[in-house]
Coordinates of C-alpha atoms and ligand atoms in Angstrom, one line a residue:
Q1 CA 27.7 -10.9 0.1
N2 CA 28.1 -10.2 -4.5
E3 CA 29.2 -7.8 -4.9
M4 CA 30.4 -5.3 -2.3
D5 CA 32.8 -2.9 -2.8
P6 CA 34.0 -1.7 0.1
E7 CA 35.2 1.7 -1.2
K8 CA 31.9 2.6 -1.8
K9 CA 28.9 3.4 1.1
T10 CA 26.0 1.0 1.7
I11 CA 22.6 1.8 1.1
V12 CA 20.1 -1.0 3.0
I13 CA 16.5 -0.8 1.6
L14 CA 13.9 -1.7 4.1
G15 CA 10.6 -3.0 2.1
S16 CA 9.2 -4.0 -0.8
G17 CA 6.5 -1.4 -1.6
W18 CA 5.1 0.8 -3.8
A19 CA 8.3 3.5 -1.3
S20 CA 11.2 1.4 -2.1
T21 CA 10.8 -0.8 -5.4
S22 CA 10.2 2.8 -6.8
F23 CA 14.0 4.1 -4.6
L24 CA 15.7 0.7 -6.2
K25 CA 14.4 1.2 -9.9
D26 CA 15.7 4.8 -9.2
I27 CA 19.1 4.2 -7.6
D28 CA 22.6 4.1 -9.5
T29 CA 24.2 1.0 -8.3
D30 CA 27.5 2.2 -10.0
D31 CA 27.5 4.9 -6.5
Y32 CA 26.6 2.8 -3.7
N33 CA 25.8 -1.3 -3.1
V34 CA 22.6 -2.2 -2.6
V35 CA 20.5 -4.0 -0.7
V36 CA 16.9 -4.9 -0.3
V37 CA 15.9 -5.6 3.1
S38 CA 11.7 -7.3 3.0
P39 CA 9.5 -10.1 4.1
R40 CA 7.7 -10.5 0.9
N41 CA 10.7 -10.4 -2.1
Y42 CA 8.2 -8.5 -4.6
F43 CA 6.4 -5.8 -5.5
L44 CA 3.0 -5.7 -5.2
F45 CA 0.3 -3.3 -6.7
T46 CA -1.4 -2.2 -4.5
P47 CA -3.8 -0.6 -6.7
L48 CA -5.9 -3.6 -7.4
L49 CA -5.6 -5.6 -5.1
P50 CA -9.7 -5.2 -4.5
E51 CA -9.8 -7.1 -8.3
T52 CA -8.4 -9.5 -6.6
T53 CA -10.2 -11.1 -4.6
V54 CA -13.4 -12.0 -6.1
G55 CA -10.8 -13.1 -9.0
T56 CA -11.2 -10.6 -11.6
I57 CA -7.8 -10.2 -11.9
D58 CA -5.4 -12.8 -10.7
I59 CA -2.9 -11.9 -7.8
R60 CA 0.7 -13.0 -10.2
S61 CA -0.9 -10.2 -12.6
V62 CA 0.0 -7.7 -9.7
I63 CA 2.9 -8.6 -8.4
E64 CA 6.5 -8.5 -9.3
P65 CA 9.8 -10.2 -7.6
T66 CA 11.7 -7.7 -6.4
R67 CA 14.7 -9.9 -8.1
F68 CA 13.9 -9.4 -11.9
I69 CA 13.6 -5.3 -10.3
A70 CA 18.0 -6.0 -8.7
R71 CA 18.1 -8.1 -12.0
H72 CA 18.2 -4.8 -14.7
K73 CA 20.6 -3.2 -12.2
S74 CA 24.6 -2.3 -13.9
R75 CA 25.8 -3.6 -10.5
T76 CA 23.9 -6.6 -8.3
V77 CA 22.6 -5.6 -5.6
N78 CA 21.5 -8.7 -2.7
V79 CA 18.2 -9.0 -1.9
I80 CA 17.4 -10.7 0.8
E81 CA 13.4 -12.3 2.8
A82 CA 13.7 -11.3 6.3
E83 CA 11.7 -9.0 8.4
C84 CA 14.1 -5.3 9.7
T85 CA 13.5 -6.4 14.3
Q86 CA 15.6 -3.4 15.0
I87 CA 17.7 -1.0 14.1
D88 CA 20.5 0.4 15.6
P89 CA 20.8 4.2 15.2
E90 CA 24.0 3.9 16.6
K91 CA 25.9 1.3 15.3
K92 CA 24.4 1.5 12.5
L93 CA 23.2 -1.8 11.8
I94 CA 20.2 -3.2 11.8
T95 CA 18.6 -6.8 12.6
I96 CA 16.9 -9.1 10.6
A97 CA 15.4 -12.0 10.7
D98 CA 13.8 -14.6 8.9
N99 CA 9.7 -14.6 9.0
S100 CA 9.0 -17.8 5.7
D101 CA 8.6 -21.2 7.8
V102 CA 11.5 -22.5 6.0
K103 CA 14.2 -21.8 8.2
G104 CA 17.8 -23.0 7.6
N105 CA 20.6 -22.5 9.9
H106 CA 20.4 -19.5 11.2
A107 CA 17.2 -17.4 11.8
T108 CA 18.3 -14.2 12.6
S109 CA 21.2 -12.3 10.9
T110 CA 22.6 -8.3 11.2
L111 CA 23.7 -6.1 8.3
S112 CA 25.8 -2.3 8.9
Y113 CA 25.0 0.5 6.4
D114 CA 25.7 3.4 6.1
Y115 CA 22.3 5.2 5.2
L116 CA 19.2 3.3 6.0
V117 CA 16.6 3.9 3.7
V118 CA 12.5 3.5 5.0
G119 CA 10.1 2.2 3.1
I120 CA 8.5 -0.1 5.3
G121 CA 4.6 1.4 5.3
A122 CA 2.6 1.0 7.2
M123 CA -0.1 -1.9 8.9
S124 CA -4.6 -1.4 9.3
A125 CA -5.7 -0.3 11.9
T126 CA -8.3 -1.6 14.3
F127 CA -8.7 1.5 16.7
G128 CA -8.9 -0.9 19.8
V129 CA -11.9 -2.5 18.9
K130 CA -11.9 -6.4 20.7
G131 CA -12.1 -8.7 17.9
V132 CA -11.2 -7.8 14.5
E133 CA -8.1 -8.8 14.1
E134 CA -9.4 -12.1 15.0
Y135 CA -12.8 -11.7 13.2
G136 CA -11.9 -9.5 10.6
C137 CA -10.1 -9.5 7.0
F138 CA -7.9 -6.8 6.8
L139 CA -7.6 -5.7 2.2
K140 CA -3.9 -4.0 2.3
E141 CA -1.5 -8.0 1.3
V142 CA -1.8 -10.1 -1.1
W143 CA -2.0 -12.8 2.3
D144 CA -4.9 -10.5 2.8
A145 CA -6.9 -10.7 0.0
Q146 CA -7.1 -14.8 -0.1
K147 CA -8.8 -14.5 3.0
I148 CA -11.1 -12.7 1.6
R149 CA -12.0 -14.3 -1.6
T150 CA -11.8 -18.8 0.9
K151 CA -13.7 -16.7 3.4
L152 CA -16.3 -15.0 1.3
M153 CA -16.6 -18.5 -1.0
D154 CA -17.3 -20.9 2.2
C155 CA -20.2 -18.2 3.5
I156 CA -21.8 -19.1 0.0
E157 CA -21.0 -23.3 -0.1
T158 CA -21.4 -23.0 3.6
A159 CA -25.5 -21.0 3.5
A160 CA -25.3 -23.8 0.3
F161 CA -25.5 -27.0 3.0
P162 CA -28.9 -29.0 3.5
N163 CA -31.2 -28.1 6.0
Q164 CA -29.4 -24.2 7.0
T165 CA -32.3 -21.7 8.1
P166 CA -33.3 -18.6 6.8
E167 CA -31.8 -16.9 9.3
E168 CA -28.4 -18.7 9.5
I169 CA -28.4 -17.7 5.2
D170 CA -29.5 -14.1 6.0
R171 CA -26.2 -13.9 7.9
L172 CA -23.5 -15.6 6.2
L173 CA -24.7 -14.2 3.6
H174 CA -24.3 -10.9 4.7
M175 CA -21.0 -9.3 4.2
V176 CA -20.2 -6.0 5.9
V177 CA -17.5 -3.9 4.9
V178 CA -16.2 -1.7 7.6
G179 CA -14.4 2.1 6.0
G180 CA -16.1 3.9 3.4
G181 CA -12.6 5.0 2.6
P182 CA -11.6 4.2 -0.7
T183 CA -10.3 0.8 0.3
G184 CA -13.2 0.0 1.6
I185 CA -15.1 1.6 -1.1
E186 CA -13.4 -0.7 -3.7
Y187 CA -14.0 -3.9 -2.3
A188 CA -17.6 -3.0 -2.0
A189 CA -17.8 -2.7 -5.5
E190 CA -15.9 -5.5 -6.2
L191 CA -18.2 -7.2 -4.8
H192 CA -21.2 -6.2 -6.1
D193 CA -19.9 -6.9 -9.2
F194 CA -19.2 -10.3 -9.0
L195 CA -22.8 -10.5 -7.0
V196 CA -24.4 -9.6 -10.0
D197 CA -21.7 -10.5 -13.1
D198 CA -21.2 -14.6 -11.3
L199 CA -23.0 -15.4 -8.3
T200 CA -26.0 -14.4 -9.9
A201 CA -25.5 -17.9 -12.5
W202 CA -23.8 -19.8 -10.8
Y203 CA -25.7 -19.2 -7.2
P204 CA -29.6 -18.9 -8.1
E205 CA -31.5 -19.6 -5.2
L206 CA -29.2 -17.8 -3.3
A207 CA -28.0 -14.0 -5.0
G208 CA -31.2 -12.1 -4.0
K209 CA -30.3 -12.8 -0.3
V210 CA -26.5 -11.5 -0.5
K211 CA -26.8 -8.3 1.7
I212 CA -23.6 -5.9 1.6
T213 CA -23.3 -3.1 4.2
L214 CA -20.4 -0.6 4.2
I215 CA -20.7 1.5 7.9
E216 CA -18.5 4.1 8.1
A217 CA -18.2 6.2 11.4
L218 CA -18.3 10.2 9.1
P219 CA -21.3 11.3 7.9
N220 CA -20.3 10.6 4.4
V221 CA -18.0 8.0 2.8
L222 CA -14.5 9.2 0.6
P223 CA -13.8 11.6 2.8
A224 CA -11.1 13.2 0.5
F225 CA -13.6 13.5 -2.7
S226 CA -14.9 16.0 -3.8
K227 CA -19.1 17.0 -2.5
K228 CA -20.6 16.5 -6.8
L229 CA -18.2 12.9 -5.8
I230 CA -19.5 11.2 -2.5
D231 CA -22.7 11.9 -3.1
Y232 CA -22.5 10.5 -6.8
T233 CA -20.8 7.3 -5.1
E234 CA -23.8 7.3 -3.0
S235 CA -26.4 7.7 -4.7
T236 CA -25.1 5.2 -7.3
F237 CA -23.9 2.3 -4.1
K238 CA -27.8 2.4 -3.0
E239 CA -28.5 2.2 -6.6
Q240 CA -26.1 -1.7 -6.7
N241 CA -28.7 -2.2 -3.8
I242 CA -25.3 -1.4 -0.7
S243 CA -26.5 -0.1 2.4
I244 CA -24.2 2.6 4.4
H245 CA -24.5 3.1 7.2
T246 CA -22.1 6.6 8.2
Q247 CA -22.1 8.0 11.9
T248 CA -21.7 4.2 12.8
M249 CA -19.1 3.1 14.8
V250 CA -18.1 -0.5 15.2
R251 CA -17.6 -1.5 18.9
E252 CA -16.7 -4.4 19.4
V253 CA -16.9 -7.8 16.6
R254 CA -17.7 -11.0 17.5
E255 CA -17.6 -14.2 15.3
R256 CA -21.1 -13.8 14.4
D257 CA -22.1 -10.3 14.3
I258 CA -20.7 -6.9 15.3
E259 CA -21.7 -4.4 17.8
V260 CA -22.3 -1.0 16.3
K261 CA -23.2 2.1 18.0
R262 CA -25.3 5.0 15.9
P263 CA -25.8 8.1 15.0
D264 CA -29.5 8.6 17.4
G265 CA -27.2 6.3 20.7
T266 CA -28.3 3.9 20.3
V267 CA -26.1 -0.5 20.2
D268 CA -27.3 -2.5 17.3
N269 CA -25.5 -6.0 16.9
I270 CA -25.2 -7.2 13.2
P271 CA -25.1 -10.6 12.4
Y272 CA -22.6 -10.9 9.5
G273 CA -20.6 -13.7 7.2
L274 CA -17.7 -12.0 6.3
L275 CA -16.0 -8.6 7.5
V276 CA -13.0 -5.7 5.5
W277 CA -12.2 -3.9 7.5
A278 CA -10.8 -1.0 6.3
T279 CA -10.6 1.8 9.0
G280 CA -7.1 3.3 7.2
N281 CA -3.3 3.1 8.2
T282 CA -1.9 2.6 11.7
A283 CA 3.0 2.8 12.3
R284 CA 3.7 -0.7 12.6
P285 CA 5.9 -2.1 15.5
L286 CA 9.6 -0.9 14.3
I287 CA 8.9 2.0 13.3
R288 CA 7.4 3.5 16.6
D289 CA 10.5 1.2 18.3
L290 CA 12.8 3.8 15.9
M291 CA 10.0 7.3 17.2
Q292 CA 12.0 6.3 20.8
K293 CA 15.2 6.2 19.9
F294 CA 14.8 9.7 18.9
P295 CA 12.5 11.1 21.6
E296 CA 13.1 14.7 20.9
T297 CA 12.4 14.9 17.9
Q298 CA 9.9 12.2 16.6
L299 CA 6.8 13.0 18.5
V300 CA 4.2 12.2 16.1
R301 CA 2.3 8.5 16.8
R302 CA 1.3 8.3 13.7
G303 CA 4.8 8.1 12.1
L304 CA 8.4 8.8 11.1
A305 CA 8.5 12.4 10.7
V306 CA 11.4 13.9 8.6
D307 CA 13.0 16.8 6.3
E308 CA 12.4 18.4 3.7
W309 CA 14.4 15.9 2.1
L310 CA 12.6 13.2 3.4
R311 CA 15.8 12.4 5.8
L312 CA 14.4 11.3 9.4
D313 CA 14.7 14.5 12.4
G314 CA 17.0 13.6 14.7
S315 CA 19.4 11.6 12.5
Q316 CA 22.2 11.7 9.9
D317 CA 21.7 9.0 7.9
I318 CA 18.8 7.6 7.5
Y319 CA 16.3 8.3 4.5
A320 CA 12.2 7.3 4.9
L321 CA 9.6 7.0 3.3
G322 CA 6.1 6.4 2.3
D323 CA 3.3 5.4 4.8
A324 CA 5.6 4.4 6.6
T325 CA 6.2 9.2 8.1
A326 CA 4.1 11.1 9.1
T327 CA 3.9 14.0 6.8
R328 CA 1.6 16.8 5.4
Y329 CA 0.8 14.3 2.0
A330 CA -1.6 11.5 2.2
P331 CA -0.4 7.8 1.7
T332 CA -1.1 7.3 -1.1
A333 CA 0.9 4.7 -3.5
Q334 CA 1.4 8.0 -5.9
V335 CA 3.4 10.3 -2.8
A336 CA 4.9 7.2 -1.9
A337 CA 6.0 6.3 -5.6
Q338 CA 7.4 10.4 -6.0
Q339 CA 9.5 10.3 -2.7
G340 CA 11.2 7.0 -4.4
K341 CA 11.9 8.7 -7.4
Y342 CA 13.5 12.6 -5.3
L343 CA 15.1 10.3 -3.0
A344 CA 17.0 7.9 -5.8
R345 CA 17.7 11.4 -7.7
L346 CA 19.5 12.6 -3.7
F347 CA 21.7 10.1 -3.8
K348 CA 23.1 10.8 -6.9
Q349 CA 24.2 13.9 -5.3
L350 CA 25.6 12.7 -3.0
A351 CA 27.6 10.8 -4.6
N352 CA 28.4 13.4 -6.8
R353 CA 29.0 15.0 -3.6
D354 CA 31.9 12.9 -2.3
A355 CA 33.5 12.9 -5.9
L356 CA 33.9 16.3 -5.9
E357 CA 35.4 16.4 -1.9
L358 CA 37.6 13.6 -3.0
E359 CA 38.7 15.4 -5.9
L360 CA 39.5 18.1 -4.0
E361 CA 41.9 17.7 -1.5
D362 CA 44.7 16.8 -4.3
A363 CA 42.8 19.1 -6.1
S364 CA 45.7 22.4 -6.7
D365 CA 44.9 26.1 -6.5
E366 CA 43.3 26.9 -9.8
E367 CA 41.2 23.3 -9.6
K368 CA 39.9 24.5 -6.6
V369 CA 37.6 27.8 -6.7
K370 CA 35.8 25.6 -10.0
K371 CA 35.2 22.7 -7.2
E372 CA 34.2 25.2 -5.1
R373 CA 31.7 26.3 -7.1
K374 CA 30.9 22.9 -7.8
L375 CA 30.4 21.9 -4.8
R376 CA 27.9 24.7 -3.5
K377 CA 25.6 24.6 -6.5
I378 CA 25.9 20.1 -5.4
K379 CA 25.4 21.1 -2.1
D380 CA 22.3 23.0 -2.8
I381 CA 19.5 20.1 -2.9
R382 CA 15.8 21.0 -4.2
P383 CA 13.6 19.5 -1.0
F384 CA 10.2 17.5 -2.3
Q385 CA 8.1 18.1 -4.3
Y386 CA 5.3 16.9 -4.4
S387 CA 3.1 16.2 -7.7
H388 CA -0.9 15.2 -7.9
Q389 CA -1.8 13.0 -11.2
G390 CA -5.2 12.8 -9.3
S391 CA -7.9 10.8 -7.1
L392 CA -9.2 7.9 -8.8
C393 CA -11.7 5.1 -7.3
Y394 CA -14.4 2.9 -9.0
I395 CA -17.0 2.7 -7.3
G396 CA -19.4 -0.8 -9.2
S397 CA -20.9 -1.2 -12.0
D398 CA -18.0 0.0 -14.6
K399 CA -18.3 3.2 -13.1
A400 CA -15.3 5.2 -11.3
V401 CA -14.9 9.1 -9.8
A402 CA -12.2 11.1 -10.5
D403 CA -10.9 14.0 -8.8
L404 CA -8.4 16.1 -11.4
P405 CA -5.8 18.6 -10.5
F406 CA -7.1 21.1 -14.1
G407 CA -5.8 24.5 -14.4
P408 CA -3.7 26.5 -11.5
G409 CA -6.1 25.9 -8.2
G410 CA -8.4 24.1 -10.2
N411 CA -10.5 21.0 -10.3
L412 CA -12.5 18.5 -12.3
A413 CA -14.3 15.4 -10.8
S414 CA -15.3 13.8 -12.8
G415 CA -18.0 10.5 -12.4
G416 CA -18.8 7.2 -14.7
V417 CA -18.2 4.5 -17.2
A418 CA -16.2 6.9 -18.7
T419 CA -14.3 8.6 -16.3
F420 CA -14.0 4.4 -15.7
A421 CA -12.3 3.6 -18.6
F422 CA -10.0 6.6 -17.9
W423 CA -9.4 4.5 -14.7
R424 CA -8.4 1.8 -16.4
S425 CA -6.0 3.2 -18.9
A426 CA -4.4 5.1 -16.0
Y427 CA -3.4 1.9 -13.7
I428 CA -2.5 -0.1 -16.9
S429 CA 0.5 2.5 -17.4
S430 CA 1.0 2.7 -14.7
L431 CA 1.8 -1.0 -13.9
F432 CA 5.8 -1.2 -13.3
S433 CA 6.6 -3.7 -16.8
T434 CA 5.5 -5.1 -19.4
R435 CA 5.3 -8.8 -18.0
N436 CA 2.0 -7.6 -15.6
R437 CA 0.4 -5.1 -18.1
A438 CA -0.3 -7.7 -21.0
L439 CA -1.2 -10.9 -17.0
V440 CA -3.6 -7.0 -16.4
I441 CA -5.1 -7.0 -19.9
T442 CA -5.3 -10.9 -21.0
D443 CA -7.5 -10.8 -17.2
W444 CA -9.5 -8.5 -17.9
L445 CA -10.5 -9.7 -21.3
K446 CA -10.8 -13.3 -19.9
K447 CA -13.5 -12.2 -16.7
T448 CA -15.2 -10.2 -19.6
A449 CA -15.4 -13.3 -22.1
L450 CA -16.1 -16.0 -19.5
G451 CA -17.0 -15.1 -15.9
R452 CA -14.7 -14.9 -13.0
D453 CA -13.5 -18.7 -11.4
I454 CA -16.4 -19.5 -8.7
S455 CA -13.8 -22.0 -7.1
R456 CA -12.9 -21.8 -3.6
E457 CA -9.3 -21.4 -2.9
Ligands
FAD1 P1 3.9 -0.9 1.3 O1 4.0 -0.2 -0.1 O2 2.8 -1.4 2.1 O3 5.3 -1.5 1.0 C1 5.9 -1.6 3.0 C2 6.5 -3.3 2.9 O4 7.6 -3.1 3.7 C3 6.0 -4.0 1.8 O5 6.8 -4.5 1.0 C4 6.6 -5.0 3.5 O6 6.1 -6.8 2.6 C5 7.3 -4.8 3.9 N1 7.8 -4.3 5.3 C6 6.5 -4.0 5.8 N2 7.7 -4.4 7.7 C7 8.9 -4.8 7.3 C8 10.6 -4.9 8.0 N3 9.6 -4.7 9.6 N4 10.8 -4.5 7.6 C9 11.4 -4.8 5.7 N5 9.8 -5.2 5.1 C10 9.1 -5.2 6.2 N6 -2.4 3.9 -3.8 C11 -2.9 5.4 -5.0 O7 -2.5 6.2 -4.9 N7 -3.9 4.9 -5.4 C12 -4.6 3.8 -5.1 O8 -5.7 3.4 -6.0 C13 -4.1 3.2 -4.1 N8 -5.1 1.3 -3.8 C14 -5.0 0.9 -2.5 C15 -5.9 -0.5 -2.8 C16 -5.4 -0.5 -1.9 C17 -6.5 -2.1 -1.4 C18 -4.5 -0.1 -0.8 C19 -4.3 -1.3 0.7 C20 -3.4 1.2 -0.2 C21 -4.3 1.6 -1.9 N9 -3.4 3.0 -2.1 C22 -2.8 3.5 -3.7 C23 -2.7 3.5 -0.8 C24 -1.1 3.1 -0.9 O9 -0.9 1.7 -1.2 C25 0.4 3.3 -0.2 O10 0.2 4.0 -0.1 C26 2.0 2.1 -0.9 O11 1.3 1.1 -0.9 C27 2.5 2.7 -0.1 O12 3.4 2.5 -0.4 P2 5.0 1.9 1.0 O13 6.3 1.8 0.7 O14 5.0 3.2 2.0 O15 4.9 0.7 1.1
NAD2 P1 -8.9 5.8 5.2 O1 -8.1 6.3 5.7 O2 -9.0 6.9 3.7 O3 -11.2 5.4 4.6 C1 -10.8 5.1 6.2 C2 -12.0 5.1 6.9 O4 -12.4 5.1 8.0 C3 -12.7 6.6 7.0 O5 -13.7 7.7 6.3 C4 -12.8 7.2 8.8 O6 -13.7 7.9 9.4 C5 -13.0 5.1 9.2 N1 -13.4 4.2 10.2 C6 -11.9 4.7 11.1 N2 -12.7 4.2 12.0 C7 -13.6 3.3 12.1 C8 -14.7 3.0 12.2 N3 -14.5 2.6 13.8 N4 -15.8 2.1 11.9 C9 -16.4 2.7 10.6 N5 -15.5 3.3 9.6 C10 -14.8 4.1 11.0 O7 -8.1 3.5 5.3 P2 -8.1 3.1 3.8 O8 -9.8 3.8 2.6 O9 -7.8 2.2 3.8 O10 -7.3 3.6 2.9 C11 -5.7 4.5 3.0 C12 -5.3 5.0 1.6 O11 -4.8 4.6 1.0 C13 -5.5 6.5 1.4 O12 -4.6 7.7 1.3 C14 -6.0 6.5 0.4 O13 -5.9 7.5 -0.2 C15 -5.3 5.4 -0.1 N6 -6.0 4.4 -0.8 C16 -6.5 5.2 -2.7 C17 -7.0 4.6 -3.0 C18 -7.5 4.7 -4.9 O14 -6.7 5.9 -5.2 N7 -8.5 4.6 -5.5 C19 -7.9 3.1 -2.7 C20 -7.1 2.2 -1.9 C21 -6.6 3.3 -0.4

């Protein structure tokens, strides 16, 4: 490993998502040796992932290699493409595995740390519903978006294959989305736009037969949004011919149909061609494994319990942030990014504290008084405070909904085309790099001028 300074403490960061990348951007490498371990060697801007499933924007436009970010640091950051498979909090050691298809002489290794920052996010929840993993598509990672796109185009091309029966064409062209949270809503909205803007022109004989259905277990979609925006979303979906089935639970997913339980208790089988499963998050196996190592303090199934300073309950040197944790905040990019920034500041203060403690050892009595006062100040680290910037969701036909904080404790709920313009500008300004901004804007312009690409990937 390059430039590991034995005089400095080593921070190992797990993950290259919102939380870890925001931490990496702000951590001062003059204070610490920094190592990043993540099975994907890039940051993914998840808010625009639904747009990539239909080719509105290209996947390359919303990812940024972690090494690009690391190269701007004052000292070398070791970026290792690997999955952390085990954490040994007693030995302060992690086990890592190269999970790529290409293997060298060594596929596993260990790394020791002084501080461990766990930002490995969460995985898609299935609630144990049979068949989801086998037949459904999640929407969380780049490969999920690629799989959805391929499957969508396969369904359409197979429906266009000669001599299909009308029932089979209807099944193939029935796109079902399970989960009416922001992920499910944004995906259904993108699919609708693709259908109206592009498929109608390229497959005129089939486009009218495409049906989109959204299934939600609760009485309404977007449960975290204000009532006015829920109603607006539901009426916009109605106008867009997207059927919403609320209070409907999926009980089993089979290769060609799903079994659902309706609010009146009846059970139905719904045939589908493409099934996108977006029912929220669950803890990753590594997180569950780590929780078991702290049986007295880690009691929440949802994720890691941390204190107000993001330190793992029960540990002195492990910090956790983002979707991997169970806090009072929603599992969003906004929270994860703010936590990453906060933690980098906290580590700056820890480095200042360590330096001052060293200085104190050799200080004269007169200096000691001053330094001790300074030390007390440094040790008084403020807890993490989240500042909510609002919630946004794209709902199709160039419309978005937004709940924005307004005044003390107030909320401004807005929906429509103007909100969509705001949605776009908010995401463009929160993209991490100028390169990504340029690529996304170019993709949007390209889509407006030339339409989306319909080739199967
Ligand atoms: P992630 O961003 O998921 O990052 C986890 C990282 O850990 C990844 O790099 C992963 O490869 C790595 N990792 C996984 N396992 C291991 C392991 N064993 N060892 C090492 N590394 C590992 N939030 C918003 O606020 N606004 C939005 O508009 C929005 N849109 C979204 C759209 C979609 C489609 C999705 C799926 C989510 C969206 N979110 C949005 C939520 C947001 O993406 C998450 O809250 C955010 O990604 C959480 O950040 P994180 O760093 O905790 O996890
Ligand atoms: P979510 O947890 O927000 O929503 C999942 C939905 O699925 C819930 O409404 C739930 O009732 C429903 N559900 C659960 N089990 C079901 C079943 N068996 N059958 C039918 N419905 C079922 O999940 P999400 O939409 O993936 O979002 C995850 C996180 O990411 C959230 O915090 C969200 O705010 C954030 N996110 C934000 C945006 C945005 O701001 N635009 C976009 C995507 C995700």
